[in-house]
């Protein structure tokens, strides 16, 4: 890289716009959306879509709710032409959808484009020609006057040819290609010349599309360009002002949003931002950005994973796991502090309330996602995330100190394996650590007399058959006394809690105890059984087995 890149690259000049209004604007309604997946997105694929993929993509776009869909470049290839004819001849275009096609400003391409559209009820025909200085000087070798002549000649041809197909409702669209690199005064000159030919009215508008063909400037500069154009072009009340952002600087979404604030009426883009180089505008991103600000975007992404599956099939390109709103990991927290905040916020949230969830700007359920992957456990995770997974997937409501203890068990496992642990992995580790299923409930009898509970039991423990006798204020107290006497160790229950897991005939009781054995450190035990007393006994045995070996109690 150059030590002084200014010797090779020039900074983009700011627009001298006074009284700009866009910084204070608020996006309060959706734009007119136009999907260009089947044209601009398709031409950027390593292997362009075949007819089957094109049909599947078109049907998906209709289902999402796009009312304007650019379906192709009919003059570019036979498959593009045939696809347009298939849509028309098989009546695949819904009554509320307008298809759009693109053509360069060349007579034989324009005529071929209109041939492809014969019989279509409604269509947008999109004309473009390059206007930027580098294109005029290096590629086209044309003067400004010649560029204007090229645009207006073909605009007139549009009008003339369209008149020979009176059964179709035509909308004309013009793009000064590389608008983002063209002098504003010259862009205005070309746009005004084209609209002077088309003579749009407020009742029959044309579309003027402003592309960031290559994104060079920061989004605020493009917003200034759009506001300048919005203010200065002629026949503005008869123009739908559209933008077509690309993402070369990684700011396509910001460019689109600021352009809407600056006066644009319409956005062109692709699902998840497919397109040339670094891609086109991601319309899903912009639409859902509106949604989480309380604005209905008019597009339905309630099955976002199904939409992604279609896009990946048709484009034969994967969607990145960190892609906004749709990636596999975008609703997932591994960080312990994040997990703890999410767990507490979910516990406090009630349906119908305003969504105010830390680290989750949108409710995954609105997009058809479950909460299953919101919290996942790796070496960066903490007790909150572990507890959340065990509760959400297996119904366990771990006491706080048990969460702390088990998180240390998980951390040791993570340090050893270095891998992510799923909810199933955590459940397996929990069962193994606390011996769920390892113990047979002792055979016991309970008697109560004047508030004193007497327990008699028999059980196998560490290869020995033990006969237990004890009494206390309740079954647990009596069992602890009997167990201490039988094994020759001091067992004390410091804390106890229980709850049910499951419902009806399948309900089980799960008991958690904190125990201190002899003078060892406090440990937890967990037991599970259909009977709450039996679950509690199992929990105490779990704690005893986990306790460090201490000194026997004196006889």
Coordinates of C-alpha atoms in Angstrom, one line a residue, residues 236-528:
X236 CA -40.4 16.7 -10.2
X237 CA -44.1 16.2 -9.4
X238 CA -44.2 13.8 -12.4
X239 CA -41.1 11.8 -11.4
X240 CA -40.7 8.8 -9.1
X241 CA -37.2 9.4 -7.8
X242 CA -35.5 6.1 -7.4
X243 CA -32.0 5.0 -6.1
X244 CA -30.0 1.9 -6.8
X245 CA -27.1 1.7 -4.3
X246 CA -24.2 -0.6 -4.6
X247 CA -22.0 -1.6 -1.7
X248 CA -18.4 -1.1 -2.7
X249 CA -17.6 0.8 0.5
X250 CA -19.8 -1.4 2.7
X251 CA -22.3 1.4 3.3
X252 CA -25.1 0.5 0.8
X253 CA -27.7 0.3 3.6
X254 CA -26.8 3.7 5.0
X255 CA -26.7 5.2 1.4
X256 CA -30.3 4.0 0.8
X257 CA -31.7 5.2 4.1
X258 CA -30.1 8.6 3.8
X259 CA -31.3 8.8 0.2
X260 CA -34.9 8.2 1.3
X261 CA -34.4 11.0 3.9
X262 CA -33.1 13.2 1.1
X263 CA -36.2 12.8 -1.1
X264 CA -36.0 9.5 -2.9
X265 CA -39.3 7.7 -3.4
X266 CA -38.1 4.2 -4.5
X267 CA -35.4 1.7 -3.8
X268 CA -33.9 -1.0 -6.0
X269 CA -32.0 -3.8 -4.5
X270 CA -31.6 -7.6 -3.9
X271 CA -32.5 -10.0 -1.2
X272 CA -29.5 -10.1 1.1
X273 CA -27.6 -7.8 -1.1
X274 CA -26.5 -10.1 -4.0
X275 CA -25.0 -8.2 -6.9
X276 CA -21.9 -7.1 -8.7
X277 CA -18.6 -6.9 -6.8
X278 CA -19.6 -6.4 -3.1
X279 CA -23.3 -6.4 -4.0
X280 CA -26.4 -4.3 -4.4
X281 CA -28.5 -2.8 -1.7
X282 CA -29.8 -5.4 0.7
X283 CA -33.5 -4.7 0.7
X284 CA -34.2 -7.1 3.6
X285 CA -31.8 -5.1 5.7
X286 CA -33.5 -1.7 5.0
X287 CA -37.0 -3.1 5.3
X288 CA -36.3 -4.7 8.7
X289 CA -34.5 -1.6 9.9
X290 CA -37.8 0.2 9.3
X291 CA -39.7 -2.6 11.0
X292 CA -37.8 -2.3 14.2
X293 CA -38.5 1.4 14.2
X294 CA -42.3 0.7 14.1
X295 CA -42.7 1.2 10.4
X296 CA -44.5 -1.5 8.4
X297 CA -42.2 -2.0 5.3
X298 CA -45.0 -3.7 3.3
X299 CA -42.8 -6.7 2.7
X300 CA -43.3 -10.0 4.5
X301 CA -40.2 -11.7 6.0
X302 CA -42.0 -13.8 8.5
X303 CA -40.4 -17.0 7.1
X304 CA -36.9 -15.6 6.7
X305 CA -35.2 -19.0 6.8
X306 CA -37.4 -20.2 4.0
X307 CA -36.6 -17.1 2.0
X308 CA -32.9 -17.6 2.6
X309 CA -33.2 -21.2 1.4
X310 CA -34.7 -20.0 -1.8
X311 CA -32.1 -17.4 -2.4
X312 CA -29.2 -19.8 -1.6
X313 CA -30.7 -22.3 -4.1
X314 CA -31.3 -19.8 -6.8
X315 CA -28.0 -17.9 -6.5
X316 CA -25.9 -20.9 -5.5
X317 CA -24.2 -18.7 -3.0
X318 CA -24.4 -19.0 0.8
X319 CA -25.7 -16.3 3.1
X320 CA -23.1 -15.4 5.7
X321 CA -23.8 -16.6 9.3
X322 CA -23.4 -13.0 10.5
X323 CA -25.6 -11.4 7.8
X324 CA -28.0 -8.9 9.4
X325 CA -31.4 -10.4 10.4
X326 CA -31.0 -13.7 8.5
X327 CA -27.6 -15.2 9.4
X328 CA -27.5 -18.4 11.5
X329 CA -25.7 -16.5 14.4
X330 CA -27.3 -13.1 14.4
X331 CA -29.6 -13.8 17.3
X332 CA -27.1 -15.8 19.2
X333 CA -25.1 -14.7 22.2
X334 CA -22.0 -16.6 23.4
X335 CA -20.8 -14.0 25.9
X336 CA -21.7 -14.7 29.5
X337 CA -22.7 -11.1 30.3
X338 CA -24.9 -10.9 27.3
X339 CA -26.5 -14.2 28.1
X340 CA -27.2 -13.1 31.7
X341 CA -28.9 -9.9 30.5
X342 CA -31.0 -11.7 27.9
X343 CA -32.1 -14.4 30.4
X344 CA -33.2 -11.8 32.9
X345 CA -35.0 -9.7 30.2
X346 CA -36.9 -12.7 28.8
X347 CA -38.0 -13.5 32.4
X348 CA -39.4 -10.0 32.7
X349 CA -40.9 -9.7 29.3
X350 CA -44.7 -10.1 28.7
X351 CA -46.4 -10.6 25.4
X352 CA -47.9 -7.4 24.1
X353 CA -45.2 -5.2 25.6
X354 CA -42.9 -3.0 23.6
X355 CA -39.9 -5.1 22.6
X356 CA -37.0 -3.8 24.7
X357 CA -34.6 -6.7 24.9
X358 CA -30.8 -6.4 25.4
X359 CA -28.7 -7.5 22.4
X360 CA -31.8 -8.5 20.4
X361 CA -33.1 -5.5 18.3
X362 CA -35.9 -7.7 16.8
X363 CA -37.9 -10.6 18.2
X364 CA -36.7 -13.6 16.3
X365 CA -40.2 -15.0 16.3
X366 CA -41.4 -12.2 14.1
X367 CA -39.2 -13.7 11.4
X368 CA -40.1 -17.3 12.0
X369 CA -37.1 -18.1 14.2
X370 CA -37.4 -19.9 17.6
X371 CA -35.5 -18.8 20.7
X372 CA -33.6 -22.1 20.6
X373 CA -30.3 -20.6 19.3
X374 CA -30.6 -17.2 21.1
X375 CA -28.1 -18.5 23.7
X376 CA -25.3 -20.9 22.9
X377 CA -22.5 -22.0 25.1
X378 CA -18.8 -21.8 24.4
X379 CA -15.7 -20.9 26.4
X380 CA -16.9 -17.3 26.6
X381 CA -20.2 -18.1 28.1
X382 CA -21.4 -17.9 31.7
X383 CA -23.9 -19.4 34.1
X384 CA -26.8 -17.4 32.8
X385 CA -26.6 -18.9 29.3
X386 CA -26.2 -22.4 30.6
X387 CA -29.2 -22.0 32.9
X388 CA -31.2 -20.5 30.1
X389 CA -30.6 -23.4 27.8
X390 CA -31.4 -26.0 30.5
X391 CA -34.6 -24.2 31.4
X392 CA -35.8 -23.5 27.9
X393 CA -35.0 -26.9 26.5
X394 CA -35.4 -29.2 29.6
X395 CA -37.4 -27.3 32.1
X396 CA -34.8 -27.0 34.8
X397 CA -34.9 -24.0 37.1
X398 CA -31.5 -24.1 38.6
X399 CA -30.9 -22.2 41.9
X400 CA -28.3 -19.4 41.5
X401 CA -25.6 -21.1 43.5
X402 CA -26.1 -24.4 41.5
X403 CA -25.8 -22.3 38.3
X404 CA -22.4 -21.1 39.5
X405 CA -21.2 -24.6 40.5
X406 CA -22.4 -26.2 37.2
X407 CA -20.9 -23.4 35.1
X408 CA -17.5 -24.3 36.5
X409 CA -18.1 -27.9 35.4
X410 CA -19.0 -26.7 32.0
X411 CA -16.0 -24.4 31.8
X412 CA -13.7 -27.4 32.5
X413 CA -15.4 -29.3 29.8
X414 CA -15.0 -26.4 27.4
X415 CA -11.3 -25.9 28.3
X416 CA -10.7 -29.6 27.5
X417 CA -12.7 -29.8 24.2
X418 CA -12.6 -26.2 23.0
X419 CA -15.9 -26.8 21.2
X420 CA -19.4 -25.2 21.5
X421 CA -21.8 -27.1 23.7
X422 CA -25.4 -27.5 22.6
X423 CA -28.4 -27.7 24.9
X424 CA -28.3 -31.5 24.5
X425 CA -24.6 -31.6 25.4
X426 CA -25.3 -29.5 28.6
X427 CA -28.1 -31.8 29.6
X428 CA -25.9 -34.9 29.1
X429 CA -23.1 -33.3 31.2
X430 CA -25.6 -32.2 33.9
X431 CA -27.0 -35.7 34.2
X432 CA -23.6 -37.2 34.4
X433 CA -22.3 -34.7 36.9
X434 CA -25.3 -35.0 39.3
X435 CA -26.0 -38.7 38.7
X436 CA -29.5 -38.4 37.5
X437 CA -30.6 -41.9 36.9
X438 CA -27.6 -43.4 38.8
X439 CA -29.5 -44.1 42.0
X440 CA -32.3 -46.4 42.7
X441 CA -34.7 -44.9 45.2
X442 CA -34.3 -46.7 48.6
X443 CA -37.1 -48.7 49.8
X444 CA -38.5 -46.6 52.7
X445 CA -41.4 -46.4 55.1
X446 CA -42.6 -43.2 56.8
X447 CA -44.6 -42.8 60.0
X448 CA -45.6 -39.6 61.7
X449 CA -46.5 -39.4 65.4
X450 CA -47.1 -36.1 67.1
X451 CA -45.2 -34.0 64.5
X452 CA -42.2 -36.4 64.4
X453 CA -41.5 -38.3 61.2
X454 CA -39.8 -41.7 61.5
X455 CA -38.1 -43.1 58.4
X456 CA -37.0 -46.7 57.9
X457 CA -35.1 -47.6 54.7
X458 CA -32.9 -50.1 53.0
X459 CA -30.5 -49.3 50.2
X460 CA -27.3 -50.4 48.5
X461 CA -24.4 -47.9 48.9
X462 CA -20.9 -48.3 47.7
X463 CA -21.2 -52.1 47.6
X464 CA -22.8 -52.4 51.0
X465 CA -26.4 -53.1 52.1
X466 CA -27.4 -50.4 54.6
X467 CA -30.4 -50.4 56.9
X468 CA -31.4 -46.9 57.8
X469 CA -33.4 -45.6 60.8
X470 CA -34.0 -42.0 61.6
X471 CA -36.4 -39.4 62.7
X472 CA -36.9 -35.7 62.2
X473 CA -39.4 -32.9 61.5
X474 CA -40.1 -34.2 58.0
X475 CA -39.1 -36.9 55.6
X476 CA -35.9 -35.1 54.4
X477 CA -34.8 -34.4 58.0
X478 CA -35.5 -38.0 58.9
X479 CA -33.6 -39.4 55.9
X480 CA -30.6 -37.1 56.5
X481 CA -30.3 -38.3 60.1
X482 CA -30.7 -41.9 59.1
X483 CA -28.1 -41.6 56.3
X484 CA -25.6 -39.9 58.5
X485 CA -25.8 -42.7 61.0
X486 CA -25.6 -45.4 58.4
X487 CA -22.6 -44.1 56.4
X488 CA -20.7 -42.6 59.4
X489 CA -20.6 -39.1 58.0
X490 CA -22.2 -35.8 59.0
X491 CA -24.7 -34.8 56.3
X492 CA -26.4 -31.5 56.6
X493 CA -28.9 -30.0 54.1
X494 CA -28.3 -26.2 53.9
X495 CA -30.8 -25.4 51.2
X496 CA -33.6 -27.1 49.4
X497 CA -35.9 -26.3 46.4
X498 CA -38.0 -28.3 44.0
X499 CA -40.3 -27.9 41.1
X500 CA -42.2 -30.0 38.6
X501 CA -41.0 -30.8 35.1
X502 CA -43.6 -31.8 32.5
X503 CA -47.4 -32.0 32.9
X504 CA -50.1 -34.5 33.6
X505 CA -49.2 -38.2 33.8
X506 CA -45.7 -37.5 32.6
X507 CA -44.9 -34.9 35.3
X508 CA -41.7 -35.4 37.3
X509 CA -40.5 -33.7 40.5
X510 CA -36.9 -32.4 40.4
X511 CA -35.2 -31.5 43.7
X512 CA -32.1 -29.5 44.3
X513 CA -30.1 -29.5 47.6
X514 CA -27.1 -27.8 49.0
X515 CA -25.3 -30.2 51.4
X516 CA -22.3 -30.0 53.6
X517 CA -20.7 -33.4 54.4
X518 CA -18.5 -33.5 57.4
X519 CA -16.5 -30.3 57.2
X520 CA -16.1 -30.3 53.5
X521 CA -17.1 -27.6 51.0
X522 CA -20.7 -27.1 50.2
X523 CA -21.8 -29.1 47.1
X524 CA -25.1 -29.6 45.3
X525 CA -27.2 -32.6 44.6
X526 CA -30.0 -33.1 42.1
X527 CA -32.7 -35.8 42.1
X528 CA -35.6 -36.5 39.8

